[in-house]
Amino acid sequence: EADIYQTPRYLVIGTGKKITLECSQTMGHDKMYWYQQDPGMELHLIHYSYGVNSTEKGDLSSESTVSRIRTEHFPLTLESARPSHTSQYLCASSHPGGAPPEGQFFGPGTRLTVL
Amino acid sequence: GESVGLHLPTLSVQEGDNSIINCAYSNSASDYFIWYKQESGKGPQFIIDIRSNMDKRQGQRVTVLLNKTVKHLSLQIAATQPGDSAVYFCAETPSSNTGKLIFGQGTTLQVKP
């Protein structure tokens, strides 16, 4: 089983608060990703990183930001949470060699609710 | 833009029957495809993958079929069990080998006892 962790698992917070969603992996993967997923819907890539000090915006525009100071850690921050940010946020990492053969391994997700 | 879609949002099968979940993709340059299973409250779990130079790959109780001519991918689950109940996503990665995945909309598999 993949060793990728996300905290918190559930977060209910008021509008305007700053939040940071944590993601850590112990597999030494260079590539890490953040996805946003509404219930029952597909995953949309919002951020990715190919290694330390590398971060890129994904296909879905997001007001969140990310940082990659250490290989194992890829936190996502929302400076001012809004109800439109309510969603599930999934972190993933992949084999250093690229997509094959193992694909991406996912964490359990953080379900965020902004009131 | 690029997209990966699934034909049916929900599939209901009897326990013990075989299940077939379908996926249509649009990027003919994609060279790697993955099926994921997502149970309620969990992140997606890797099931099986296939490269574009193959048309079939088998795992334990699962088979993935790839038809590049019509850009179609399917997941077959043999002897479906209640534990197979979940949402299934197909995903593709373009040949640029960025590691980025494009996900389809998901099919919910319901297994009736």
mmCIF file of C-alpha atoms in Angstrom:
data_model
loop_
_atom_site.group_PDB
_atom_site.id
_atom_site.type_symbol
_atom_site.label_atom_id
_atom_site.label_comp_id
_atom_site.label_asym_id
_atom_site.label_seq_id
_atom_site.Cartn_x
_atom_site.Cartn_y
_atom_site.Cartn_z
ATOM 1 C CA GLU A 1 0.000 0.000 0.000
ATOM 2 C CA ALA A 2 1.218 3.480 -0.891
ATOM 3 C CA ASP A 3 2.576 5.637 1.925
ATOM 4 C CA ILE A 4 1.008 8.991 1.268
ATOM 5 C CA TYR A 5 -0.728 10.900 4.000
ATOM 6 C CA GLN A 6 -3.069 13.834 4.167
ATOM 7 C CA THR A 7 -4.180 15.896 7.142
ATOM 8 C CA PRO A 8 -6.687 16.859 8.214
ATOM 9 C CA ARG A 9 -9.128 14.324 6.793
ATOM 10 C CA TYR A 10 -12.077 16.627 7.417
ATOM 11 C CA LEU A 11 -12.120 20.386 7.919
ATOM 12 C CA VAL A 12 -15.050 22.711 8.512
ATOM 13 C CA ILE A 13 -14.065 26.345 8.570
ATOM 14 C CA GLY A 14 -15.583 29.795 8.261
ATOM 15 C CA THR A 15 -15.282 32.147 5.320
ATOM 16 C CA GLY A 16 -12.125 34.242 5.222
ATOM 17 C CA LYS A 17 -9.919 31.871 7.204
ATOM 18 C CA LYS A 18 -6.492 30.830 6.010
ATOM 19 C CA ILE A 19 -6.009 27.079 5.779
ATOM 20 C CA THR A 20 -3.217 24.709 4.883
ATOM 21 C CA LEU A 21 -3.829 21.151 3.767
ATOM 22 C CA GLU A 22 -0.908 18.852 4.440
ATOM 23 C CA CYS A 23 0.379 16.090 2.195
ATOM 24 C CA SER A 24 3.390 13.893 2.831
ATOM 25 C CA GLN A 25 4.784 10.813 1.125
ATOM 26 C CA THR A 26 7.562 8.493 2.217
ATOM 27 C CA MET A 27 8.229 6.821 -1.125
ATOM 28 C CA GLY A 28 10.835 9.278 -2.380
ATOM 29 C CA HIS A 29 8.673 10.231 -5.353
ATOM 30 C CA ASP A 30 9.776 13.344 -7.186
ATOM 31 C CA LYS A 31 6.391 14.123 -8.709
ATOM 32 C CA MET A 32 3.469 15.220 -6.587
ATOM 33 C CA TYR A 33 0.016 16.454 -7.468
ATOM 34 C CA TRP A 34 -3.075 18.090 -5.996
ATOM 35 C CA TYR A 35 -6.526 17.333 -7.365
ATOM 36 C CA GLN A 36 -9.921 18.798 -6.574
ATOM 37 C CA GLN A 37 -12.918 16.481 -6.695
ATOM 38 C CA ASP A 38 -16.590 17.231 -6.140
ATOM 39 C CA PRO A 39 -18.727 14.311 -4.909
ATOM 40 C CA GLY A 40 -19.091 11.598 -7.541
ATOM 41 C CA MET A 41 -17.272 13.664 -10.131
ATOM 42 C CA GLU A 42 -13.945 13.371 -11.903
ATOM 43 C CA LEU A 43 -10.664 14.598 -10.499
ATOM 44 C CA HIS A 44 -9.302 17.913 -11.722
ATOM 45 C CA LEU A 45 -5.598 18.691 -11.466
ATOM 46 C CA ILE A 46 -4.982 22.019 -9.717
ATOM 47 C CA HIS A 47 -1.241 21.880 -8.912
ATOM 48 C CA TYR A 48 1.746 19.684 -9.572
ATOM 49 C CA SER A 49 5.420 19.549 -8.779
ATOM 50 C CA TYR A 50 8.290 17.710 -10.425
ATOM 51 C CA GLY A 51 10.625 18.155 -7.496
ATOM 52 C CA VAL A 52 11.910 20.497 -4.815
ATOM 53 C CA ASN A 53 11.292 24.165 -5.665
ATOM 54 C CA SER A 54 9.211 23.170 -8.694
ATOM 55 C CA THR A 55 5.501 23.987 -8.755
ATOM 56 C CA GLU A 56 3.095 24.426 -11.656
ATOM 57 C CA LYS A 57 -0.571 25.275 -12.070
ATOM 58 C CA GLY A 58 -2.798 22.450 -13.182
ATOM 59 C CA ASP A 59 -5.584 22.293 -15.716
ATOM 60 C CA LEU A 60 -8.253 23.664 -13.359
ATOM 61 C CA SER A 61 -7.772 27.204 -12.151
ATOM 62 C CA SER A 62 -7.521 27.419 -8.387
ATOM 63 C CA GLU A 63 -7.024 30.232 -5.887
ATOM 64 C CA SER A 64 -4.885 27.957 -3.763
ATOM 65 C CA THR A 65 -1.091 27.951 -3.712
ATOM 66 C CA VAL A 66 1.441 25.213 -3.077
ATOM 67 C CA SER A 67 5.053 24.899 -2.052
ATOM 68 C CA ARG A 68 7.672 22.158 -2.345
ATOM 69 C CA ILE A 69 10.544 22.811 -0.007
ATOM 70 C CA ARG A 70 11.144 19.147 0.774
ATOM 71 C CA THR A 71 10.718 16.132 -1.484
ATOM 72 C CA GLU A 72 8.286 14.418 0.861
ATOM 73 C CA HIS A 73 6.059 17.397 1.636
ATOM 74 C CA PHE A 74 3.622 19.257 -0.654
ATOM 75 C CA PRO A 75 1.251 21.500 1.304
ATOM 76 C CA LEU A 76 -1.649 23.406 -0.245
ATOM 77 C CA THR A 77 -2.733 26.774 1.154
ATOM 78 C CA LEU A 78 -5.871 28.855 0.782
ATOM 79 C CA GLU A 79 -5.270 32.412 2.016
ATOM 80 C CA SER A 80 -8.955 33.221 2.388
ATOM 81 C CA ALA A 81 -11.395 30.346 2.245
ATOM 82 C CA ARG A 82 -14.769 30.805 0.552
ATOM 83 C CA PRO A 83 -17.827 28.526 0.249
ATOM 84 C CA SER A 84 -16.894 27.924 -3.407
ATOM 85 C CA HIS A 85 -13.753 26.155 -2.133
ATOM 86 C CA THR A 86 -15.866 23.447 -0.536
ATOM 87 C CA SER A 87 -14.696 20.192 -2.118
ATOM 88 C CA GLN A 88 -12.485 17.173 -1.616
ATOM 89 C CA TYR A 89 -8.769 17.716 -2.137
ATOM 90 C CA LEU A 90 -6.653 14.722 -3.108
ATOM 91 C CA CYS A 91 -2.881 14.575 -3.061
ATOM 92 C CA ALA A 92 -0.930 12.098 -5.183
ATOM 93 C CA SER A 93 2.637 11.196 -6.024
ATOM 94 C CA SER A 94 4.181 9.184 -8.800
ATOM 95 C CA HIS A 95 7.224 7.136 -9.676
ATOM 96 C CA PRO A 96 10.308 9.205 -10.405
ATOM 97 C CA GLY A 97 10.510 7.735 -13.864
ATOM 98 C CA GLY A 98 7.180 9.143 -14.930
ATOM 99 C CA ALA A 99 3.669 7.800 -15.329
ATOM 100 C CA PRO A 100 4.440 4.108 -16.138
ATOM 101 C CA PRO A 101 4.326 1.614 -14.773
ATOM 102 C CA GLU A 102 2.793 2.347 -11.404
ATOM 103 C CA GLY A 103 0.795 5.447 -12.129
ATOM 104 C CA GLN A 104 -0.051 7.855 -9.360
ATOM 105 C CA PHE A 105 -0.621 6.889 -5.746
ATOM 106 C CA PHE A 106 -3.260 8.833 -3.886
ATOM 107 C CA GLY A 107 -3.720 9.918 -0.318
ATOM 108 C CA PRO A 108 -7.071 9.533 1.454
ATOM 109 C CA GLY A 109 -8.100 13.118 0.736
ATOM 110 C CA THR A 110 -9.203 16.114 2.774
ATOM 111 C CA ARG A 111 -12.864 16.980 2.695
ATOM 112 C CA LEU A 112 -13.116 20.751 3.103
ATOM 113 C CA THR A 113 -16.319 22.572 3.962
ATOM 114 C CA VAL A 114 -16.326 26.365 4.068
ATOM 115 C CA LEU A 115 -19.317 27.907 5.760
ATOM 116 C CA GLY B 1 -9.581 20.133 -25.051
ATOM 117 C CA GLU B 2 -8.527 16.708 -23.919
ATOM 118 C CA SER B 3 -11.057 14.655 -22.081
ATOM 119 C CA VAL B 4 -11.709 11.144 -20.972
ATOM 120 C CA GLY B 5 -15.282 10.073 -20.514
ATOM 121 C CA LEU B 6 -17.233 7.097 -19.331
ATOM 122 C CA HIS B 7 -20.373 5.876 -20.991
ATOM 123 C CA LEU B 8 -22.536 5.148 -17.979
ATOM 124 C CA PRO B 9 -22.651 6.958 -14.649
ATOM 125 C CA THR B 10 -24.025 3.902 -12.816
ATOM 126 C CA LEU B 11 -23.799 0.160 -13.373
ATOM 127 C CA SER B 12 -25.749 -2.305 -11.262
ATOM 128 C CA VAL B 13 -24.817 -5.992 -11.361
ATOM 129 C CA GLN B 14 -25.684 -9.141 -9.479
ATOM 130 C CA GLU B 15 -23.056 -10.623 -7.198
ATOM 131 C CA GLY B 16 -21.130 -13.273 -9.091
ATOM 132 C CA ASP B 17 -21.791 -11.790 -12.521
ATOM 133 C CA ASN B 18 -19.144 -10.183 -14.670
ATOM 134 C CA SER B 19 -18.992 -6.390 -14.899
ATOM 135 C CA ILE B 20 -17.868 -4.312 -17.847
ATOM 136 C CA ILE B 21 -17.123 -0.631 -17.357
ATOM 137 C CA ASN B 22 -16.455 1.446 -20.441
ATOM 138 C CA CYS B 23 -14.463 4.563 -21.151
ATOM 139 C CA ALA B 24 -13.984 6.672 -24.254
ATOM 140 C CA TYR B 25 -10.961 8.911 -24.592
ATOM 141 C CA SER B 26 -10.318 11.708 -27.024
ATOM 142 C CA ASN B 27 -6.555 12.162 -27.179
ATOM 143 C CA SER B 28 -5.194 9.779 -29.796
ATOM 144 C CA ALA B 29 -1.653 10.629 -28.660
ATOM 145 C CA SER B 30 -2.190 9.176 -25.195
ATOM 146 C CA ASP B 31 0.069 6.204 -24.625
ATOM 147 C CA TYR B 32 -0.742 5.051 -21.127
ATOM 148 C CA PHE B 33 -4.057 4.333 -19.434
ATOM 149 C CA ILE B 34 -5.001 3.481 -15.891
ATOM 150 C CA TRP B 35 -8.114 2.300 -14.110
ATOM 151 C CA TYR B 36 -8.689 3.488 -10.572
ATOM 152 C CA LYS B 37 -11.196 2.362 -7.955
ATOM 153 C CA GLN B 38 -12.456 4.858 -5.414
ATOM 154 C CA GLU B 39 -14.405 3.736 -2.382
ATOM 155 C CA SER B 40 -16.470 6.134 -0.380
ATOM 156 C CA GLY B 41 -14.343 8.462 1.724
ATOM 157 C CA LYS B 42 -11.069 7.247 0.247
ATOM 158 C CA GLY B 43 -8.618 8.287 -2.409
ATOM 159 C CA PRO B 44 -8.467 6.479 -5.766
ATOM 160 C CA GLN B 45 -6.685 3.144 -5.712
ATOM 161 C CA PHE B 46 -4.696 1.860 -8.672
ATOM 162 C CA ILE B 47 -6.263 -1.254 -10.252
ATOM 163 C CA ILE B 48 -4.573 -1.940 -13.550
ATOM 164 C CA ASP B 49 -2.818 -0.108 -16.344
ATOM 165 C CA ILE B 50 -2.101 -0.636 -20.009
ATOM 166 C CA ARG B 51 0.245 0.881 -22.540
ATOM 167 C CA SER B 52 -0.883 1.883 -25.993
ATOM 168 C CA ASN B 53 1.227 -0.850 -27.605
ATOM 169 C CA MET B 54 -1.015 -3.474 -26.006
ATOM 170 C CA ASP B 55 -4.682 -4.255 -26.528
ATOM 171 C CA LYS B 56 -5.292 -6.424 -23.487
ATOM 172 C CA ARG B 57 -3.872 -6.872 -20.044
ATOM 173 C CA GLN B 58 -5.039 -9.154 -17.269
ATOM 174 C CA GLY B 59 -4.767 -8.913 -13.538
ATOM 175 C CA GLN B 60 -6.403 -10.751 -10.713
ATOM 176 C CA ARG B 61 -10.106 -10.910 -11.657
ATOM 177 C CA VAL B 62 -9.694 -7.786 -13.805
ATOM 178 C CA THR B 63 -8.952 -7.311 -17.483
ATOM 179 C CA VAL B 64 -8.390 -4.076 -19.338
ATOM 180 C CA LEU B 65 -9.050 -3.872 -23.059
ATOM 181 C CA LEU B 66 -7.804 -1.069 -25.262
ATOM 182 C CA ASN B 67 -9.161 -0.330 -28.729
ATOM 183 C CA LYS B 68 -7.103 2.483 -30.190
ATOM 184 C CA THR B 69 -9.052 2.513 -33.433
ATOM 185 C CA VAL B 70 -12.171 3.802 -31.712
ATOM 186 C CA LYS B 71 -10.350 5.229 -28.675
ATOM 187 C CA HIS B 72 -12.150 2.983 -26.238
ATOM 188 C CA LEU B 73 -11.032 1.462 -22.969
ATOM 189 C CA SER B 74 -12.891 -1.058 -20.866
ATOM 190 C CA LEU B 75 -12.471 -2.711 -17.495
ATOM 191 C CA GLN B 76 -13.855 -6.182 -16.999
ATOM 192 C CA ILE B 77 -14.332 -7.534 -13.492
ATOM 193 C CA ALA B 78 -14.942 -11.260 -13.211
ATOM 194 C CA ALA B 79 -17.254 -12.714 -10.566
ATOM 195 C CA THR B 80 -18.139 -9.322 -9.134
ATOM 196 C CA GLN B 81 -18.179 -9.181 -5.344
ATOM 197 C CA PRO B 82 -19.797 -6.736 -2.904
ATOM 198 C CA GLY B 83 -16.333 -5.362 -2.156
ATOM 199 C CA ASP B 84 -16.100 -4.245 -5.771
ATOM 200 C CA SER B 85 -18.781 -1.627 -5.149
ATOM 201 C CA ALA B 86 -17.105 1.720 -5.754
ATOM 202 C CA VAL B 87 -16.650 4.459 -8.318
ATOM 203 C CA TYR B 88 -14.328 3.496 -11.173
ATOM 204 C CA PHE B 89 -12.320 6.065 -13.114
ATOM 205 C CA CYS B 90 -10.277 5.684 -16.231
ATOM 206 C CA ALA B 91 -7.351 8.022 -16.732
ATOM 207 C CA GLU B 92 -4.976 8.696 -19.573
ATOM 208 C CA THR B 93 -1.607 10.320 -19.874
ATOM 209 C CA PRO B 94 -0.391 12.051 -23.030
ATOM 210 C CA SER B 95 2.788 10.882 -24.702
ATOM 211 C CA SER B 96 4.653 13.893 -23.338
ATOM 212 C CA ASN B 97 5.361 11.748 -20.266
ATOM 213 C CA THR B 98 4.762 14.572 -17.869
ATOM 214 C CA GLY B 99 3.196 12.204 -15.405
ATOM 215 C CA LYS B 100 -0.018 14.238 -15.525
ATOM 216 C CA LEU B 101 -3.252 12.295 -15.739
ATOM 217 C CA ILE B 102 -6.585 13.222 -17.303
ATOM 218 C CA PHE B 103 -9.500 11.584 -15.539
ATOM 219 C CA GLY B 104 -12.895 10.596 -16.833
ATOM 220 C CA GLN B 105 -16.155 11.181 -15.012
ATOM 221 C CA GLY B 106 -16.440 7.876 -13.192
ATOM 222 C CA THR B 107 -18.871 4.972 -13.171
ATOM 223 C CA THR B 108 -20.501 3.885 -9.926
ATOM 224 C CA LEU B 109 -20.613 0.094 -9.687
ATOM 225 C CA GLN B 110 -23.348 -1.258 -7.442
ATOM 226 C CA VAL B 111 -23.242 -4.954 -6.604
ATOM 227 C CA LYS B 112 -26.534 -6.521 -5.591
ATOM 228 C CA PRO B 113 -26.360 -9.488 -3.205
#
